[in-house]
Amino acid sequence: MPRVSQDQLEARRHEILAAARDCFARFGYEGATVRRLEDATGLSRGAIFHHFRDKDSLFLAVAEDDAAAMVETVARNGLVQVMRDLLDRAGGSEGDTAGWLGTQLEVSRRLRTDPAFAKRWAERSAAIADATRDRLQRQREAGVLRDDVPVDVLTQFLELAYDGLVLHLATGRPPGDLSRVLDLVEEAVRRR
């Protein structure tokens, strides 16, 4: 029996995550049955669950993957850039936006309805908030960020803008001139 390399295992894992993201976005957590996950991935349940303990672990891995990418972008370019990237994807033809938005909405739903999930997710949520706060603190120290509002308040302001953008796009409303709205959000946190 041929051995599978770590690179091949990792590539398969990423393929499963991408297909599962689309499946969860399209059908929600409950509607993304194992059968639908098999259809979406083109793999058997054994192949899927070789990589992930169960459906809950698979969903959490999808959400964690999205959160990790978001933390990386926030740390490098700020939360407004995450919003700009999301808006760019929504205005284009990338199918990834629907999957990403679907994951975000499903995370929000499960945070309200599933205490065990909320407990597991708290660490990921804190990482995003910490990255935002750290980025804002660096911006303040560089003299770019306004200094009349505490960093924690600015963090909450940007998180609220992000949540509003996600809801706007997830409800199918057109992006319209939201890039100018994001310009306004960015100007609101800059030193005057």
Short mmCIF file of N, CA and C in Angstrom, two decimals:
data_model
loop_
_atom_site.label_atom_id
_atom_site.label_comp_id
_atom_site.label_asym_id
_atom_site.label_seq_id
_atom_site.Cartn_x
_atom_site.Cartn_y
_atom_site.Cartn_z
N MET A 1 0.84 -1.18 0.00
CA MET A 1 0.00 0.00 0.00
C MET A 1 0.89 1.25 0.00
N PRO A 2 0.69 2.18 -0.97
CA PRO A 2 1.55 3.36 -1.05
C PRO A 2 1.30 4.31 0.13
N ARG A 3 2.38 4.93 0.59
CA ARG A 3 2.27 5.90 1.69
C ARG A 3 1.88 7.26 1.11
N VAL A 4 1.05 7.96 1.87
CA VAL A 4 0.63 9.30 1.47
C VAL A 4 1.51 10.31 2.20
N SER A 5 2.05 11.26 1.46
CA SER A 5 2.94 12.25 2.08
C SER A 5 2.13 13.25 2.91
N GLN A 6 2.83 13.95 3.78
CA GLN A 6 2.19 14.98 4.61
C GLN A 6 1.61 16.08 3.72
N ASP A 7 2.30 16.41 2.64
CA ASP A 7 1.80 17.43 1.71
C ASP A 7 0.49 16.98 1.07
N GLN A 8 0.41 15.70 0.70
CA GLN A 8 -0.83 15.19 0.11
C GLN A 8 -1.97 15.20 1.13
N LEU A 9 -1.66 14.84 2.37
CA LEU A 9 -2.68 14.87 3.43
C LEU A 9 -3.18 16.30 3.65
N GLU A 10 -2.25 17.23 3.68
CA GLU A 10 -2.62 18.63 3.89
C GLU A 10 -3.43 19.16 2.71
N ALA A 11 -3.06 18.79 1.51
CA ALA A 11 -3.82 19.22 0.32
C ALA A 11 -5.24 18.65 0.37
N ARG A 12 -5.37 17.39 0.75
CA ARG A 12 -6.69 16.77 0.85
C ARG A 12 -7.52 17.48 1.93
N ARG A 13 -6.89 17.80 3.04
CA ARG A 13 -7.58 18.50 4.13
C ARG A 13 -8.12 19.84 3.64
N HIS A 14 -7.30 20.59 2.89
CA HIS A 14 -7.74 21.88 2.35
C HIS A 14 -8.88 21.71 1.35
N GLU A 15 -8.84 20.67 0.54
CA GLU A 15 -9.93 20.39 -0.40
C GLU A 15 -11.22 20.11 0.36
N ILE A 16 -11.13 19.33 1.42
CA ILE A 16 -12.31 19.02 2.24
C ILE A 16 -12.86 20.30 2.86
N LEU A 17 -11.97 21.13 3.41
CA LEU A 17 -12.41 22.39 4.03
C LEU A 17 -13.14 23.29 3.03
N ALA A 18 -12.59 23.42 1.83
CA ALA A 18 -13.21 24.28 0.81
C ALA A 18 -14.59 23.76 0.42
N ALA A 19 -14.71 22.46 0.19
CA ALA A 19 -16.01 21.89 -0.18
C ALA A 19 -16.99 21.96 0.99
N ALA A 20 -16.52 21.71 2.20
CA ALA A 20 -17.38 21.78 3.37
C ALA A 20 -17.87 23.22 3.61
N ARG A 21 -16.99 24.20 3.39
CA ARG A 21 -17.38 25.61 3.54
C ARG A 21 -18.57 25.92 2.63
N ASP A 22 -18.48 25.49 1.38
CA ASP A 22 -19.58 25.71 0.44
C ASP A 22 -20.85 24.99 0.90
N CYS A 23 -20.70 23.78 1.37
CA CYS A 23 -21.84 22.98 1.81
C CYS A 23 -22.51 23.61 3.03
N PHE A 24 -21.72 24.03 4.02
CA PHE A 24 -22.28 24.67 5.21
C PHE A 24 -22.95 25.99 4.85
N ALA A 25 -22.36 26.73 3.91
CA ALA A 25 -22.94 28.01 3.49
C ALA A 25 -24.28 27.80 2.79
N ARG A 26 -24.33 26.78 1.98
CA ARG A 26 -25.54 26.53 1.19
C ARG A 26 -26.67 25.94 2.02
N PHE A 27 -26.34 25.01 2.93
CA PHE A 27 -27.38 24.27 3.64
C PHE A 27 -27.45 24.56 5.13
N GLY A 28 -26.51 25.35 5.66
CA GLY A 28 -26.45 25.56 7.10
C GLY A 28 -25.84 24.34 7.77
N TYR A 29 -25.60 24.45 9.06
CA TYR A 29 -24.94 23.36 9.77
C TYR A 29 -25.81 22.10 9.76
N GLU A 30 -27.07 22.25 10.17
CA GLU A 30 -27.95 21.09 10.24
C GLU A 30 -28.22 20.48 8.86
N GLY A 31 -28.37 21.34 7.86
CA GLY A 31 -28.69 20.86 6.51
C GLY A 31 -27.50 20.24 5.79
N ALA A 32 -26.31 20.51 6.26
CA ALA A 32 -25.12 19.93 5.66
C ALA A 32 -24.93 18.52 6.22
N THR A 33 -25.74 17.63 5.75
CA THR A 33 -25.69 16.25 6.22
C THR A 33 -24.40 15.58 5.74
N VAL A 34 -24.09 14.47 6.35
CA VAL A 34 -22.90 13.73 5.94
C VAL A 34 -23.00 13.36 4.46
N ARG A 35 -24.20 12.99 4.03
CA ARG A 35 -24.42 12.66 2.61
C ARG A 35 -24.07 13.85 1.72
N ARG A 36 -24.54 15.04 2.12
CA ARG A 36 -24.25 16.24 1.33
C ARG A 36 -22.76 16.58 1.37
N LEU A 37 -22.14 16.37 2.52
CA LEU A 37 -20.69 16.59 2.61
C LEU A 37 -19.94 15.63 1.71
N GLU A 38 -20.41 14.38 1.64
CA GLU A 38 -19.79 13.40 0.72
C GLU A 38 -19.94 13.87 -0.72
N ASP A 39 -21.15 14.32 -1.07
CA ASP A 39 -21.38 14.81 -2.44
C ASP A 39 -20.51 16.02 -2.76
N ALA A 40 -20.42 16.95 -1.79
CA ALA A 40 -19.66 18.18 -2.01
C ALA A 40 -18.16 17.91 -2.17
N THR A 41 -17.65 16.97 -1.38
CA THR A 41 -16.22 16.69 -1.42
C THR A 41 -15.84 15.65 -2.46
N GLY A 42 -16.82 14.83 -2.84
CA GLY A 42 -16.51 13.71 -3.73
C GLY A 42 -15.79 12.59 -3.01
N LEU A 43 -15.87 12.60 -1.69
CA LEU A 43 -15.18 11.60 -0.88
C LEU A 43 -16.18 10.82 -0.02
N SER A 44 -15.75 9.69 0.45
CA SER A 44 -16.59 8.90 1.37
C SER A 44 -16.53 9.52 2.76
N ARG A 45 -17.49 9.15 3.60
CA ARG A 45 -17.47 9.65 4.97
C ARG A 45 -16.20 9.21 5.69
N GLY A 46 -15.72 8.03 5.40
CA GLY A 46 -14.48 7.56 6.02
C GLY A 46 -13.29 8.44 5.65
N ALA A 47 -13.23 8.86 4.38
CA ALA A 47 -12.15 9.73 3.94
C ALA A 47 -12.26 11.11 4.59
N ILE A 48 -13.49 11.62 4.69
CA ILE A 48 -13.70 12.94 5.32
C ILE A 48 -13.31 12.88 6.79
N PHE A 49 -13.84 11.87 7.47
CA PHE A 49 -13.66 11.81 8.92
C PHE A 49 -12.34 11.17 9.33
N HIS A 50 -11.54 10.82 8.34
CA HIS A 50 -10.14 10.48 8.63
C HIS A 50 -9.41 11.76 9.04
N HIS A 51 -9.82 12.88 8.44
CA HIS A 51 -9.18 14.17 8.69
C HIS A 51 -9.83 14.95 9.83
N PHE A 52 -11.11 14.69 10.07
CA PHE A 52 -11.88 15.43 11.07
C PHE A 52 -12.69 14.43 11.90
N ARG A 53 -12.69 14.61 13.22
CA ARG A 53 -13.33 13.65 14.12
C ARG A 53 -14.82 13.47 13.82
N ASP A 54 -15.52 14.59 13.55
CA ASP A 54 -16.96 14.54 13.30
C ASP A 54 -17.37 15.82 12.57
N LYS A 55 -18.65 15.95 12.29
CA LYS A 55 -19.14 17.11 11.55
C LYS A 55 -18.88 18.40 12.32
N ASP A 56 -19.05 18.35 13.62
CA ASP A 56 -18.82 19.54 14.44
C ASP A 56 -17.36 19.98 14.33
N SER A 57 -16.43 19.04 14.38
CA SER A 57 -15.01 19.35 14.23
C SER A 57 -14.70 19.90 12.85
N LEU A 58 -15.37 19.36 11.84
CA LEU A 58 -15.19 19.86 10.48
C LEU A 58 -15.67 21.30 10.38
N PHE A 59 -16.85 21.59 10.92
CA PHE A 59 -17.37 22.96 10.87
C PHE A 59 -16.44 23.91 11.62
N LEU A 60 -16.00 23.50 12.80
CA LEU A 60 -15.11 24.34 13.58
C LEU A 60 -13.80 24.58 12.82
N ALA A 61 -13.30 23.57 12.12
CA ALA A 61 -12.08 23.72 11.33
C ALA A 61 -12.28 24.74 10.21
N VAL A 62 -13.45 24.70 9.55
CA VAL A 62 -13.75 25.69 8.51
C VAL A 62 -13.75 27.09 9.12
N ALA A 63 -14.45 27.24 10.23
CA ALA A 63 -14.55 28.55 10.88
C ALA A 63 -13.18 29.00 11.39
N GLU A 64 -12.40 28.09 11.94
CA GLU A 64 -11.05 28.43 12.41
C GLU A 64 -10.15 28.85 11.26
N ASP A 65 -10.28 28.17 10.14
CA ASP A 65 -9.50 28.50 8.95
C ASP A 65 -9.81 29.94 8.51
N ASP A 66 -11.09 30.27 8.49
CA ASP A 66 -11.50 31.63 8.13
C ASP A 66 -11.00 32.64 9.16
N ALA A 67 -11.12 32.29 10.43
CA ALA A 67 -10.68 33.21 11.49
C ALA A 67 -9.17 33.43 11.44
N ALA A 68 -8.40 32.38 11.16
CA ALA A 68 -6.94 32.51 11.08
C ALA A 68 -6.55 33.44 9.93
N ALA A 69 -7.22 33.30 8.80
CA ALA A 69 -6.94 34.19 7.67
C ALA A 69 -7.29 35.63 8.02
N MET A 70 -8.38 35.79 8.76
CA MET A 70 -8.79 37.13 9.17
C MET A 70 -7.79 37.74 10.15
N VAL A 71 -7.33 36.97 11.12
CA VAL A 71 -6.34 37.46 12.08
C VAL A 71 -5.07 37.89 11.36
N GLU A 72 -4.65 37.10 10.40
CA GLU A 72 -3.43 37.43 9.64
C GLU A 72 -3.59 38.75 8.89
N THR A 73 -4.74 38.94 8.25
CA THR A 73 -4.98 40.19 7.52
C THR A 73 -5.09 41.36 8.48
N VAL A 74 -5.80 41.17 9.60
CA VAL A 74 -5.93 42.25 10.58
C VAL A 74 -4.56 42.66 11.11
N ALA A 75 -3.74 41.68 11.46
CA ALA A 75 -2.41 41.99 12.01
C ALA A 75 -1.56 42.75 11.01
N ARG A 76 -1.68 42.39 9.75
CA ARG A 76 -0.85 43.00 8.71
C ARG A 76 -1.41 44.33 8.22
N ASN A 77 -2.75 44.37 7.99
CA ASN A 77 -3.34 45.53 7.32
C ASN A 77 -4.54 46.16 8.01
N GLY A 78 -5.03 45.56 9.09
CA GLY A 78 -6.14 46.13 9.83
C GLY A 78 -7.49 45.54 9.45
N LEU A 79 -8.46 45.75 10.34
CA LEU A 79 -9.81 45.20 10.14
C LEU A 79 -10.52 45.86 8.97
N VAL A 80 -10.23 47.12 8.71
CA VAL A 80 -10.86 47.77 7.55
C VAL A 80 -10.44 47.06 6.27
N GLN A 81 -9.20 46.57 6.21
CA GLN A 81 -8.76 45.84 5.02
C GLN A 81 -9.53 44.53 4.87
N VAL A 82 -9.81 43.85 5.98
CA VAL A 82 -10.65 42.65 5.92
C VAL A 82 -11.99 43.01 5.29
N MET A 83 -12.56 44.13 5.71
CA MET A 83 -13.85 44.57 5.16
C MET A 83 -13.72 44.90 3.67
N ARG A 84 -12.63 45.56 3.30
CA ARG A 84 -12.42 45.89 1.88
C ARG A 84 -12.28 44.61 1.03
N ASP A 85 -11.53 43.65 1.56
CA ASP A 85 -11.36 42.38 0.85
C ASP A 85 -12.71 41.67 0.68
N LEU A 86 -13.51 41.68 1.72
CA LEU A 86 -14.83 41.06 1.66
C LEU A 86 -15.70 41.77 0.62
N LEU A 87 -15.65 43.08 0.63
CA LEU A 87 -16.43 43.87 -0.33
C LEU A 87 -15.96 43.60 -1.75
N ASP A 88 -14.65 43.51 -1.96
CA ASP A 88 -14.11 43.19 -3.29
C ASP A 88 -14.61 41.83 -3.76
N ARG A 89 -14.59 40.84 -2.87
CA ARG A 89 -15.08 39.51 -3.25
C ARG A 89 -16.57 39.53 -3.55
N ALA A 90 -17.31 40.32 -2.79
CA ALA A 90 -18.76 40.39 -3.00
C ALA A 90 -19.09 41.05 -4.34
N GLY A 91 -18.24 41.99 -4.76
CA GLY A 91 -18.47 42.68 -6.02
C GLY A 91 -18.01 41.89 -7.23
N GLY A 92 -17.19 40.88 -6.98
CA GLY A 92 -16.67 40.05 -8.08
C GLY A 92 -17.50 38.80 -8.25
N SER A 93 -16.89 37.83 -8.90
CA SER A 93 -17.63 36.59 -9.18
C SER A 93 -17.11 35.43 -8.33
N GLU A 94 -16.34 35.75 -7.27
CA GLU A 94 -15.77 34.67 -6.46
C GLU A 94 -16.85 33.97 -5.65
N GLY A 95 -16.96 32.67 -5.81
CA GLY A 95 -17.91 31.90 -5.04
C GLY A 95 -17.51 31.80 -3.58
N ASP A 96 -16.26 32.15 -3.28
CA ASP A 96 -15.75 32.07 -1.91
C ASP A 96 -16.51 32.99 -0.97
N THR A 97 -17.02 34.12 -1.49
CA THR A 97 -17.71 35.07 -0.62
C THR A 97 -18.93 34.44 0.03
N ALA A 98 -19.74 33.75 -0.75
CA ALA A 98 -20.93 33.12 -0.19
C ALA A 98 -20.55 32.11 0.88
N GLY A 99 -19.51 31.35 0.63
CA GLY A 99 -19.07 30.37 1.61
C GLY A 99 -18.56 31.03 2.87
N TRP A 100 -17.79 32.08 2.70
CA TRP A 100 -17.24 32.77 3.85
C TRP A 100 -18.35 33.45 4.65
N LEU A 101 -19.27 34.12 3.96
CA LEU A 101 -20.39 34.76 4.66
C LEU A 101 -21.26 33.71 5.35
N GLY A 102 -21.52 32.62 4.64
CA GLY A 102 -22.32 31.56 5.23
C GLY A 102 -21.70 31.02 6.50
N THR A 103 -20.38 30.87 6.49
CA THR A 103 -19.69 30.40 7.68
C THR A 103 -19.84 31.41 8.81
N GLN A 104 -19.67 32.68 8.49
CA GLN A 104 -19.80 33.72 9.51
C GLN A 104 -21.19 33.72 10.14
N LEU A 105 -22.22 33.61 9.30
CA LEU A 105 -23.59 33.60 9.81
C LEU A 105 -23.86 32.35 10.64
N GLU A 106 -23.34 31.23 10.20
CA GLU A 106 -23.54 29.98 10.95
C GLU A 106 -22.81 30.04 12.29
N VAL A 107 -21.63 30.64 12.31
CA VAL A 107 -20.91 30.83 13.59
C VAL A 107 -21.78 31.70 14.50
N SER A 108 -22.32 32.78 13.97
CA SER A 108 -23.17 33.68 14.78
C SER A 108 -24.38 32.94 15.34
N ARG A 109 -25.02 32.14 14.51
CA ARG A 109 -26.19 31.38 14.97
C ARG A 109 -25.80 30.41 16.07
N ARG A 110 -24.71 29.70 15.87
CA ARG A 110 -24.29 28.70 16.85
C ARG A 110 -23.79 29.35 18.14
N LEU A 111 -23.26 30.53 18.06
CA LEU A 111 -22.86 31.23 19.28
C LEU A 111 -24.07 31.53 20.17
N ARG A 112 -25.21 31.79 19.52
CA ARG A 112 -26.43 32.07 20.27
C ARG A 112 -27.12 30.81 20.77
N THR A 113 -26.95 29.71 20.07
CA THR A 113 -27.77 28.52 20.36
C THR A 113 -27.01 27.32 20.91
N ASP A 114 -25.69 27.37 20.90
CA ASP A 114 -24.89 26.20 21.28
C ASP A 114 -23.79 26.61 22.27
N PRO A 115 -24.07 26.49 23.59
CA PRO A 115 -23.10 26.93 24.59
C PRO A 115 -21.73 26.24 24.47
N ALA A 116 -21.71 24.98 24.11
CA ALA A 116 -20.43 24.27 23.98
C ALA A 116 -19.63 24.87 22.82
N PHE A 117 -20.28 25.16 21.71
CA PHE A 117 -19.60 25.79 20.58
C PHE A 117 -19.11 27.18 20.98
N ALA A 118 -19.96 27.94 21.66
CA ALA A 118 -19.58 29.30 22.08
C ALA A 118 -18.32 29.26 22.94
N LYS A 119 -18.23 28.29 23.81
CA LYS A 119 -17.05 28.15 24.67
C LYS A 119 -15.81 27.85 23.83
N ARG A 120 -15.95 26.94 22.86
CA ARG A 120 -14.82 26.60 21.99
C ARG A 120 -14.42 27.77 21.10
N TRP A 121 -15.40 28.58 20.70
CA TRP A 121 -15.15 29.66 19.76
C TRP A 121 -14.56 30.90 20.44
N ALA A 122 -14.73 31.04 21.73
CA ALA A 122 -14.30 32.24 22.45
C ALA A 122 -12.83 32.56 22.19
N GLU A 123 -11.99 31.55 22.14
CA GLU A 123 -10.56 31.75 21.92
C GLU A 123 -10.30 32.35 20.54
N ARG A 124 -11.02 31.86 19.53
CA ARG A 124 -10.82 32.37 18.16
C ARG A 124 -11.30 33.81 18.07
N SER A 125 -12.42 34.09 18.68
CA SER A 125 -12.97 35.44 18.68
C SER A 125 -12.02 36.41 19.38
N ALA A 126 -11.45 35.97 20.48
CA ALA A 126 -10.50 36.80 21.21
C ALA A 126 -9.26 37.08 20.36
N ALA A 127 -8.82 36.12 19.57
CA ALA A 127 -7.64 36.32 18.72
C ALA A 127 -7.89 37.43 17.70
N ILE A 128 -9.09 37.48 17.14
CA ILE A 128 -9.42 38.53 16.17
C ILE A 128 -9.44 39.89 16.87
N ALA A 129 -10.10 39.95 18.04
CA ALA A 129 -10.16 41.21 18.79
C ALA A 129 -8.76 41.65 19.21
N ASP A 130 -7.94 40.70 19.66
CA ASP A 130 -6.57 41.04 20.07
C ASP A 130 -5.75 41.57 18.89
N ALA A 131 -5.89 40.93 17.74
CA ALA A 131 -5.15 41.40 16.55
C ALA A 131 -5.59 42.80 16.16
N THR A 132 -6.89 43.06 16.25
CA THR A 132 -7.41 44.40 15.93
C THR A 132 -6.86 45.42 16.92
N ARG A 133 -6.94 45.10 18.20
CA ARG A 133 -6.46 46.00 19.24
C ARG A 133 -4.95 46.25 19.09
N ASP A 134 -4.18 45.20 18.84
CA ASP A 134 -2.73 45.35 18.66
C ASP A 134 -2.40 46.24 17.46
N ARG A 135 -3.12 46.00 16.37
CA ARG A 135 -2.90 46.82 15.17
C ARG A 135 -3.23 48.29 15.45
N LEU A 136 -4.35 48.54 16.13
CA LEU A 136 -4.73 49.91 16.45
C LEU A 136 -3.71 50.56 17.39
N GLN A 137 -3.20 49.80 18.35
CA GLN A 137 -2.19 50.33 19.26
C GLN A 137 -0.93 50.71 18.50
N ARG A 138 -0.51 49.86 17.56
CA ARG A 138 0.66 50.18 16.73
C ARG A 138 0.41 51.44 15.90
N GLN A 139 -0.80 51.55 15.38
CA GLN A 139 -1.15 52.73 14.58
C GLN A 139 -1.14 53.99 15.45
N ARG A 140 -1.63 53.85 16.68
CA ARG A 140 -1.62 55.00 17.59
C ARG A 140 -0.17 55.41 17.90
N GLU A 141 0.68 54.45 18.19
CA GLU A 141 2.08 54.74 18.50
C GLU A 141 2.80 55.36 17.31
N ALA A 142 2.36 55.05 16.10
CA ALA A 142 2.95 55.62 14.90
C ALA A 142 2.39 57.01 14.58
N GLY A 143 1.39 57.44 15.39
CA GLY A 143 0.81 58.77 15.19
C GLY A 143 -0.25 58.83 14.11
N VAL A 144 -0.73 57.69 13.67
CA VAL A 144 -1.73 57.64 12.59
C VAL A 144 -3.15 57.62 13.14
N LEU A 145 -3.31 57.06 14.33
CA LEU A 145 -4.63 56.83 14.91
C LEU A 145 -5.01 57.98 15.85
N ARG A 146 -6.26 58.33 15.86
CA ARG A 146 -6.72 59.38 16.77
C ARG A 146 -6.44 58.96 18.21
N ASP A 147 -6.19 59.96 19.05
CA ASP A 147 -5.82 59.65 20.43
C ASP A 147 -6.85 60.14 21.45
N ASP A 148 -7.99 60.62 20.98
CA ASP A 148 -9.03 61.12 21.89
C ASP A 148 -10.06 60.05 22.24
N VAL A 149 -9.91 58.84 21.69
CA VAL A 149 -10.83 57.73 21.95
C VAL A 149 -10.00 56.52 22.34
N PRO A 150 -10.36 55.83 23.43
CA PRO A 150 -9.59 54.64 23.82
C PRO A 150 -9.56 53.57 22.73
N VAL A 151 -8.44 52.86 22.65
CA VAL A 151 -8.27 51.81 21.64
C VAL A 151 -9.37 50.76 21.74
N ASP A 152 -9.80 50.41 22.95
CA ASP A 152 -10.88 49.41 23.10
C ASP A 152 -12.17 49.89 22.46
N VAL A 153 -12.47 51.18 22.56
CA VAL A 153 -13.69 51.73 21.94
C VAL A 153 -13.55 51.70 20.41
N LEU A 154 -12.37 52.07 19.91
CA LEU A 154 -12.15 52.01 18.46
C LEU A 154 -12.24 50.57 17.95
N THR A 155 -11.74 49.62 18.74
CA THR A 155 -11.85 48.20 18.37
C THR A 155 -13.31 47.80 18.25
N GLN A 156 -14.11 48.18 19.23
CA GLN A 156 -15.55 47.85 19.19
C GLN A 156 -16.23 48.53 18.01
N PHE A 157 -15.85 49.76 17.72
CA PHE A 157 -16.41 50.48 16.58
C PHE A 157 -16.15 49.73 15.27
N LEU A 158 -14.89 49.30 15.09
CA LEU A 158 -14.55 48.58 13.86
C LEU A 158 -15.23 47.22 13.80
N GLU A 159 -15.34 46.52 14.93
CA GLU A 159 -16.03 45.24 14.96
C GLU A 159 -17.51 45.41 14.60
N LEU A 160 -18.12 46.49 15.09
CA LEU A 160 -19.51 46.76 14.77
C LEU A 160 -19.68 47.06 13.27
N ALA A 161 -18.76 47.82 12.71
CA ALA A 161 -18.81 48.10 11.27
C ALA A 161 -18.66 46.80 10.47
N TYR A 162 -17.74 45.95 10.91
CA TYR A 162 -17.53 44.65 10.25
C TYR A 162 -18.81 43.81 10.31
N ASP A 163 -19.40 43.70 11.51
CA ASP A 163 -20.62 42.91 11.66
C ASP A 163 -21.74 43.45 10.77
N GLY A 164 -21.83 44.77 10.68
CA GLY A 164 -22.85 45.38 9.83
C GLY A 164 -22.63 45.07 8.35
N LEU A 165 -21.37 45.10 7.93
CA LEU A 165 -21.05 44.77 6.54
C LEU A 165 -21.40 43.32 6.23
N VAL A 166 -21.02 42.43 7.14
CA VAL A 166 -21.34 41.01 6.95
C VAL A 166 -22.84 40.82 6.81
N LEU A 167 -23.61 41.43 7.71
CA LEU A 167 -25.07 41.29 7.65
C LEU A 167 -25.63 41.88 6.36
N HIS A 168 -25.13 43.04 5.97
CA HIS A 168 -25.59 43.69 4.73
C HIS A 168 -25.39 42.76 3.52
N LEU A 169 -24.19 42.22 3.41
CA LEU A 169 -23.89 41.36 2.26
C LEU A 169 -24.60 40.01 2.36
N ALA A 170 -24.70 39.48 3.57
CA ALA A 170 -25.32 38.17 3.75
C ALA A 170 -26.81 38.18 3.45
N THR A 171 -27.45 39.31 3.60
CA THR A 171 -28.88 39.40 3.31
C THR A 171 -29.13 39.64 1.82
N GLY A 172 -28.04 39.66 1.04
CA GLY A 172 -28.20 39.76 -0.41
C GLY A 172 -28.32 41.18 -0.91
N ARG A 173 -28.15 42.15 -0.05
CA ARG A 173 -28.24 43.54 -0.49
C ARG A 173 -27.01 43.86 -1.34
N PRO A 174 -27.19 44.69 -2.36
CA PRO A 174 -26.05 44.99 -3.25
C PRO A 174 -24.99 45.83 -2.52
N PRO A 175 -23.73 45.61 -2.90
CA PRO A 175 -22.65 46.37 -2.26
C PRO A 175 -22.76 47.87 -2.48
N GLY A 176 -23.34 48.27 -3.62
CA GLY A 176 -23.49 49.70 -3.89
C GLY A 176 -22.20 50.46 -3.71
N ASP A 177 -22.25 51.53 -2.93
CA ASP A 177 -21.10 52.41 -2.74
C ASP A 177 -20.46 52.19 -1.37
N LEU A 178 -20.43 50.93 -0.93
CA LEU A 178 -19.90 50.64 0.40
C LEU A 178 -18.40 50.91 0.53
N SER A 179 -17.69 50.98 -0.58
CA SER A 179 -16.25 51.31 -0.47
C SER A 179 -16.10 52.72 0.08
N ARG A 180 -17.00 53.62 -0.27
CA ARG A 180 -16.96 54.99 0.29
C ARG A 180 -17.35 54.97 1.76
N VAL A 181 -18.26 54.09 2.13
CA VAL A 181 -18.62 53.95 3.54
C VAL A 181 -17.40 53.47 4.33
N LEU A 182 -16.65 52.52 3.76
CA LEU A 182 -15.45 52.04 4.43
C LEU A 182 -14.38 53.14 4.52
N ASP A 183 -14.34 54.02 3.50
CA ASP A 183 -13.44 55.17 3.60
C ASP A 183 -13.81 56.02 4.82
N LEU A 184 -15.11 56.21 5.01
CA LEU A 184 -15.60 56.98 6.15
C LEU A 184 -15.25 56.30 7.48
N VAL A 185 -15.42 54.98 7.53
CA VAL A 185 -15.06 54.22 8.73
C VAL A 185 -13.57 54.41 9.03
N GLU A 186 -12.75 54.30 7.99
CA GLU A 186 -11.30 54.44 8.18
C GLU A 186 -10.95 55.86 8.63
N GLU A 187 -11.57 56.85 8.03
CA GLU A 187 -11.31 58.24 8.42
C GLU A 187 -11.72 58.50 9.87
N ALA A 188 -12.75 57.80 10.34
CA ALA A 188 -13.24 58.01 11.71
C ALA A 188 -12.22 57.59 12.76
N VAL A 189 -11.32 56.68 12.43
CA VAL A 189 -10.34 56.23 13.42
C VAL A 189 -8.97 56.90 13.24
N ARG A 190 -8.80 57.62 12.16
CA ARG A 190 -7.52 58.27 11.89
C ARG A 190 -7.37 59.58 12.70
N ARG A 191 -6.11 59.93 12.94
CA ARG A 191 -5.82 61.21 13.60
C ARG A 191 -6.27 62.33 12.70
N ARG A 192 -6.86 63.34 13.31
CA ARG A 192 -7.37 64.47 12.51
C ARG A 192 -6.40 65.60 12.45
#
